[in-house]
Amino acid sequence: MTDFPFQIVGFDLDGTLLDTACDIGHALNHALAHVGRPLVPLDQARRYIGGGSAQLLHNALEASGGKDGIDFAALQERLLAFYAENIAHHTVLFSGGEAMLETLAARGVHLAIATNKREDLARRLFDELGLTPRFATIIGGDTLGPGRAKPAPDMLHEMVARSGGGRAAFVGDTTFDIGAARAAGMPVVAVSFGFNDRPAHELGADAVIDHFDELVPALETLAR
């Protein structure tokens, strides 16, 4: 089937396609413990996630006393090293994700990832979960160089180019994602079950879904 209105559907990774909160939370706590900061309860880790590892660590440090006296770059590398070695212990697709990906692929859609996670980490995670073959391209926050990660539109333009061109839509969970899609002139769907940095209906997306069962109909509606 090739009658779907979008040739490309791109996804953010953390909090959109995959629930990575537990594995990221463990890595964050590893870093926080190193500098004597209180650990973040794992069920609260998702409120710090969004924008990449630097933003994650910045958010957590600011919430527990700030960054004064801390070698931020070294601590970020410690966090990332731990995360790389423990990247897929608890991470899973959000509910309905498997069926949704299969449905879009069956409709002839090229699937793509544009994440502010470092590209090597995104690829390692997808490899461990067996998801890499499903995607035409995986673009990370460092792929295009400094200053070009979301909410800049560059990653989404590159996503379209690498996926062969055509009409594209994006799916995300934060202001970084919606901002990038808006800047790229691309329809965007927000997921309410992600790591939303503000209520999903306040993100400014064209549509909001509460489960991946709703994504394909939402995209079809957006195209009308």
PDB file of C-alpha atoms in Angstrom, residues 7-181:
ATOM      1  CA  GLN A   7       6.215   9.597   2.510  1.00  0.00           C
ATOM      2  CA  ILE A   8       8.306  10.151   5.660  1.00  0.00           C
ATOM      3  CA  VAL A   9       7.363  10.053   9.342  1.00  0.00           C
ATOM      4  CA  GLY A  10      10.092  11.083  11.751  1.00  0.00           C
ATOM      5  CA  PHE A  11      10.230  10.444  15.469  1.00  0.00           C
ATOM      6  CA  ASP A  12      12.006  11.863  18.445  1.00  0.00           C
ATOM      7  CA  LEU A  13      13.505   9.048  20.510  1.00  0.00           C
ATOM      8  CA  ASP A  14      13.461   9.645  24.281  1.00  0.00           C
ATOM      9  CA  GLY A  15       9.915   9.987  25.554  1.00  0.00           C
ATOM     10  CA  THR A  16       8.347   9.675  22.118  1.00  0.00           C
ATOM     11  CA  LEU A  17       9.144   6.333  20.543  1.00  0.00           C
ATOM     12  CA  LEU A  18      10.952   4.768  23.501  1.00  0.00           C
ATOM     13  CA  ASP A  19      10.445   4.938  27.247  1.00  0.00           C
ATOM     14  CA  THR A  20      14.062   5.428  28.225  1.00  0.00           C
ATOM     15  CA  ALA A  21      13.400   7.089  31.591  1.00  0.00           C
ATOM     16  CA  CYS A  22      14.588   4.267  33.840  1.00  0.00           C
ATOM     17  CA  ASP A  23      17.923   3.699  32.082  1.00  0.00           C
ATOM     18  CA  ILE A  24      18.561   7.442  31.829  1.00  0.00           C
ATOM     19  CA  GLY A  25      17.580   7.848  35.479  1.00  0.00           C
ATOM     20  CA  HIS A  26      20.148   5.278  36.575  1.00  0.00           C
ATOM     21  CA  ALA A  27      22.850   7.075  34.571  1.00  0.00           C
ATOM     22  CA  LEU A  28      21.834  10.438  35.988  1.00  0.00           C
ATOM     23  CA  ASN A  29      21.982   9.085  39.539  1.00  0.00           C
ATOM     24  CA  HIS A  30      25.413   7.601  38.870  1.00  0.00           C
ATOM     25  CA  ALA A  31      26.629  11.099  37.999  1.00  0.00           C
ATOM     26  CA  LEU A  32      24.819  12.819  40.855  1.00  0.00           C
ATOM     27  CA  ALA A  33      26.214  10.373  43.403  1.00  0.00           C
ATOM     28  CA  HIS A  34      29.739  11.119  42.161  1.00  0.00           C
ATOM     29  CA  VAL A  35      29.370  14.769  43.213  1.00  0.00           C
ATOM     30  CA  GLY A  36      27.443  14.047  46.407  1.00  0.00           C
ATOM     31  CA  ARG A  37      24.061  15.240  45.193  1.00  0.00           C
ATOM     32  CA  PRO A  38      20.742  13.624  46.200  1.00  0.00           C
ATOM     33  CA  LEU A  39      19.586  10.859  43.899  1.00  0.00           C
ATOM     34  CA  VAL A  40      16.515  11.393  41.756  1.00  0.00           C
ATOM     35  CA  PRO A  41      13.672   8.893  42.355  1.00  0.00           C
ATOM     36  CA  LEU A  42      13.442   6.883  39.140  1.00  0.00           C
ATOM     37  CA  ASP A  43       9.741   7.620  38.785  1.00  0.00           C
ATOM     38  CA  GLN A  44      10.617  11.329  38.688  1.00  0.00           C
ATOM     39  CA  ALA A  45      13.580  11.153  36.313  1.00  0.00           C
ATOM     40  CA  ARG A  46      11.473  11.877  33.253  1.00  0.00           C
ATOM     41  CA  ARG A  47      10.853  15.459  34.366  1.00  0.00           C
ATOM     42  CA  TYR A  48      14.551  16.223  33.804  1.00  0.00           C
ATOM     43  CA  ILE A  49      14.750  14.602  30.360  1.00  0.00           C
ATOM     44  CA  GLY A  50      14.583  16.557  27.115  1.00  0.00           C
ATOM     45  CA  GLY A  51      17.164  18.378  25.043  1.00  0.00           C
ATOM     46  CA  GLY A  52      20.007  15.893  25.392  1.00  0.00           C
ATOM     47  CA  SER A  53      22.411  14.845  28.149  1.00  0.00           C
ATOM     48  CA  ALA A  54      23.730  18.342  28.864  1.00  0.00           C
ATOM     49  CA  GLN A  55      20.226  19.665  29.449  1.00  0.00           C
ATOM     50  CA  LEU A  56      19.382  16.605  31.564  1.00  0.00           C
ATOM     51  CA  LEU A  57      22.381  17.083  33.830  1.00  0.00           C
ATOM     52  CA  HIS A  58      21.920  20.848  33.982  1.00  0.00           C
ATOM     53  CA  ASN A  59      18.279  20.419  35.041  1.00  0.00           C
ATOM     54  CA  ALA A  60      19.143  17.934  37.792  1.00  0.00           C
ATOM     55  CA  LEU A  61      22.059  19.982  39.154  1.00  0.00           C
ATOM     56  CA  GLU A  62      20.054  23.201  39.200  1.00  0.00           C
ATOM     57  CA  ALA A  63      17.314  21.414  41.139  1.00  0.00           C
ATOM     58  CA  SER A  64      19.813  20.307  43.804  1.00  0.00           C
ATOM     59  CA  GLY A  65      22.040  23.334  44.356  1.00  0.00           C
ATOM     60  CA  GLY A  66      23.440  24.503  41.017  1.00  0.00           C
ATOM     61  CA  LYS A  67      26.665  23.850  39.112  1.00  0.00           C
ATOM     62  CA  ASP A  68      29.195  25.943  41.057  1.00  0.00           C
ATOM     63  CA  GLY A  69      32.381  24.002  41.756  1.00  0.00           C
ATOM     64  CA  ILE A  70      31.465  21.141  39.443  1.00  0.00           C
ATOM     65  CA  ASP A  71      33.443  20.128  36.361  1.00  0.00           C
ATOM     66  CA  PHE A  72      30.315  19.892  34.239  1.00  0.00           C
ATOM     67  CA  ALA A  73      31.965  18.485  31.105  1.00  0.00           C
ATOM     68  CA  ALA A  74      33.692  15.691  33.051  1.00  0.00           C
ATOM     69  CA  LEU A  75      30.498  14.842  34.903  1.00  0.00           C
ATOM     70  CA  GLN A  76      28.545  14.724  31.672  1.00  0.00           C
ATOM     71  CA  GLU A  77      31.083  12.288  30.223  1.00  0.00           C
ATOM     72  CA  ARG A  78      30.781  10.126  33.339  1.00  0.00           C
ATOM     73  CA  LEU A  79      27.001  10.073  32.895  1.00  0.00           C
ATOM     74  CA  LEU A  80      27.288   9.183  29.211  1.00  0.00           C
ATOM     75  CA  ALA A  81      29.872   6.452  29.778  1.00  0.00           C
ATOM     76  CA  PHE A  82      27.659   4.771  32.359  1.00  0.00           C
ATOM     77  CA  TYR A  83      24.613   5.140  30.126  1.00  0.00           C
ATOM     78  CA  ALA A  84      26.412   3.651  27.113  1.00  0.00           C
ATOM     79  CA  GLU A  85      27.225   0.516  29.101  1.00  0.00           C
ATOM     80  CA  ASN A  86      23.711   0.205  30.531  1.00  0.00           C
ATOM     81  CA  ILE A  87      21.632   1.602  27.717  1.00  0.00           C
ATOM     82  CA  ALA A  88      18.907  -0.985  27.180  1.00  0.00           C
ATOM     83  CA  HIS A  89      18.260  -2.745  30.478  1.00  0.00           C
ATOM     84  CA  HIS A  90      14.781  -1.275  30.930  1.00  0.00           C
ATOM     85  CA  THR A  91      14.058   0.702  27.746  1.00  0.00           C
ATOM     86  CA  VAL A  92      11.038  -0.370  25.683  1.00  0.00           C
ATOM     87  CA  LEU A  93       8.787   0.931  22.930  1.00  0.00           C
ATOM     88  CA  PHE A  94       5.802   2.798  24.267  1.00  0.00           C
ATOM     89  CA  SER A  95       2.545   0.846  24.148  1.00  0.00           C
ATOM     90  CA  GLY A  96       1.337   0.297  20.602  1.00  0.00           C
ATOM     91  CA  GLY A  97       4.688   1.304  19.116  1.00  0.00           C
ATOM     92  CA  GLU A  98       5.467  -2.021  17.466  1.00  0.00           C
ATOM     93  CA  ALA A  99       2.125  -2.237  15.669  1.00  0.00           C
ATOM     94  CA  MET A 100       2.288   1.436  14.677  1.00  0.00           C
ATOM     95  CA  LEU A 101       5.722   1.051  13.080  1.00  0.00           C
ATOM     96  CA  GLU A 102       4.566  -2.041  11.198  1.00  0.00           C
ATOM     97  CA  THR A 103       1.456  -0.243   9.949  1.00  0.00           C
ATOM     98  CA  LEU A 104       3.394   2.749   8.665  1.00  0.00           C
ATOM     99  CA  ALA A 105       5.970   0.507   6.972  1.00  0.00           C
ATOM    100  CA  ALA A 106       3.170  -1.454   5.322  1.00  0.00           C
ATOM    101  CA  ARG A 107       1.786   1.821   3.972  1.00  0.00           C
ATOM    102  CA  GLY A 108       5.119   2.513   2.272  1.00  0.00           C
ATOM    103  CA  VAL A 109       6.310   5.140   4.732  1.00  0.00           C
ATOM    104  CA  HIS A 110      10.015   5.771   5.336  1.00  0.00           C
ATOM    105  CA  LEU A 111      10.596   5.894   9.100  1.00  0.00           C
ATOM    106  CA  ALA A 112      13.267   8.155  10.550  1.00  0.00           C
ATOM    107  CA  ILE A 113      14.729   9.263  13.883  1.00  0.00           C
ATOM    108  CA  ALA A 114      15.810  12.794  14.787  1.00  0.00           C
ATOM    109  CA  THR A 115      16.926  12.878  18.405  1.00  0.00           C
ATOM    110  CA  ASN A 116      19.020  15.222  20.525  1.00  0.00           C
ATOM    111  CA  LYS A 117      20.645  12.095  21.972  1.00  0.00           C
ATOM    112  CA  ARG A 118      24.185  11.598  20.668  1.00  0.00           C
ATOM    113  CA  GLU A 119      24.062   9.619  17.419  1.00  0.00           C
ATOM    114  CA  ASP A 120      26.354   6.821  18.584  1.00  0.00           C
ATOM    115  CA  LEU A 121      24.175   6.278  21.650  1.00  0.00           C
ATOM    116  CA  ALA A 122      20.982   6.306  19.619  1.00  0.00           C
ATOM    117  CA  ARG A 123      22.397   3.744  17.208  1.00  0.00           C
ATOM    118  CA  ARG A 124      23.715   1.577  20.035  1.00  0.00           C
ATOM    119  CA  LEU A 125      20.294   1.598  21.684  1.00  0.00           C
ATOM    120  CA  PHE A 126      18.473   0.758  18.465  1.00  0.00           C
ATOM    121  CA  ASP A 127      20.960  -1.995  17.692  1.00  0.00           C
ATOM    122  CA  GLU A 128      20.453  -3.575  21.122  1.00  0.00           C
ATOM    123  CA  LEU A 129      16.675  -3.409  20.744  1.00  0.00           C
ATOM    124  CA  GLY A 130      16.787  -4.774  17.183  1.00  0.00           C
ATOM    125  CA  LEU A 131      15.094  -1.667  15.785  1.00  0.00           C
ATOM    126  CA  THR A 132      17.807  -0.271  13.493  1.00  0.00           C
ATOM    127  CA  PRO A 133      16.645  -2.021  10.278  1.00  0.00           C
ATOM    128  CA  ARG A 134      13.250  -0.348  10.524  1.00  0.00           C
ATOM    129  CA  PHE A 135      14.606   3.164   9.976  1.00  0.00           C
ATOM    130  CA  ALA A 136      15.830   4.919   6.849  1.00  0.00           C
ATOM    131  CA  THR A 137      18.050   7.191   8.910  1.00  0.00           C
ATOM    132  CA  ILE A 138      18.998   7.924  12.521  1.00  0.00           C
ATOM    133  CA  ILE A 139      20.178  11.478  13.163  1.00  0.00           C
ATOM    134  CA  GLY A 140      21.560  12.487  16.555  1.00  0.00           C
ATOM    135  CA  GLY A 141      22.044  15.814  18.266  1.00  0.00           C
ATOM    136  CA  ASP A 142      25.730  15.838  17.317  1.00  0.00           C
ATOM    137  CA  THR A 143      25.363  14.549  13.753  1.00  0.00           C
ATOM    138  CA  LEU A 144      25.324  17.942  12.057  1.00  0.00           C
ATOM    139  CA  GLY A 145      27.619  19.770  14.454  1.00  0.00           C
ATOM    140  CA  PRO A 146      27.172  22.410  17.167  1.00  0.00           C
ATOM    141  CA  GLY A 147      24.075  24.589  17.175  1.00  0.00           C
ATOM    142  CA  ARG A 148      22.085  22.452  14.763  1.00  0.00           C
ATOM    143  CA  ALA A 149      20.159  20.177  17.132  1.00  0.00           C
ATOM    144  CA  LYS A 150      16.454  20.690  17.871  1.00  0.00           C
ATOM    145  CA  PRO A 151      14.733  23.145  18.169  1.00  0.00           C
ATOM    146  CA  ALA A 152      16.709  24.269  15.092  1.00  0.00           C
ATOM    147  CA  PRO A 153      15.127  22.799  11.933  1.00  0.00           C
ATOM    148  CA  ASP A 154      18.384  21.445  10.480  1.00  0.00           C
ATOM    149  CA  MET A 155      17.985  17.856  11.689  1.00  0.00           C
ATOM    150  CA  LEU A 156      14.498  17.583  10.215  1.00  0.00           C
ATOM    151  CA  HIS A 157      15.608  18.948   6.848  1.00  0.00           C
ATOM    152  CA  GLU A 158      18.456  16.418   6.878  1.00  0.00           C
ATOM    153  CA  MET A 159      16.030  13.668   7.887  1.00  0.00           C
ATOM    154  CA  VAL A 160      13.929  14.348   4.797  1.00  0.00           C
ATOM    155  CA  ALA A 161      16.963  14.468   2.506  1.00  0.00           C
ATOM    156  CA  ARG A 162      18.389  11.207   3.855  1.00  0.00           C
ATOM    157  CA  SER A 163      15.005   9.485   3.574  1.00  0.00           C
ATOM    158  CA  GLY A 164      14.700  10.183  -0.125  1.00  0.00           C
ATOM    159  CA  GLY A 165      12.577  13.334  -0.034  1.00  0.00           C
ATOM    160  CA  GLY A 166       8.825  13.747  -0.013  1.00  0.00           C
ATOM    161  CA  ARG A 167       6.122  14.983   2.300  1.00  0.00           C
ATOM    162  CA  ALA A 168       7.101  14.505   5.947  1.00  0.00           C
ATOM    163  CA  ALA A 169       5.561  14.729   9.401  1.00  0.00           C
ATOM    164  CA  PHE A 170       7.235  14.594  12.799  1.00  0.00           C
ATOM    165  CA  VAL A 171       6.254  13.097  16.146  1.00  0.00           C
ATOM    166  CA  GLY A 172       7.660  14.373  19.445  1.00  0.00           C
ATOM    167  CA  ASP A 173       7.015  15.082  23.097  1.00  0.00           C
ATOM    168  CA  THR A 174       8.694  18.388  24.002  1.00  0.00           C
ATOM    169  CA  THR A 175       9.045  22.014  22.979  1.00  0.00           C
ATOM    170  CA  PHE A 176      12.347  21.060  21.306  1.00  0.00           C
ATOM    171  CA  ASP A 177      10.481  18.756  18.911  1.00  0.00           C
ATOM    172  CA  ILE A 178       7.530  20.997  18.193  1.00  0.00           C
ATOM    173  CA  GLY A 179       9.832  23.996  17.752  1.00  0.00           C
ATOM    174  CA  ALA A 180      12.007  22.123  15.255  1.00  0.00           C
ATOM    175  CA  ALA A 181       9.020  20.928  13.251  1.00  0.00           C
TER     176      ALA A 181
END
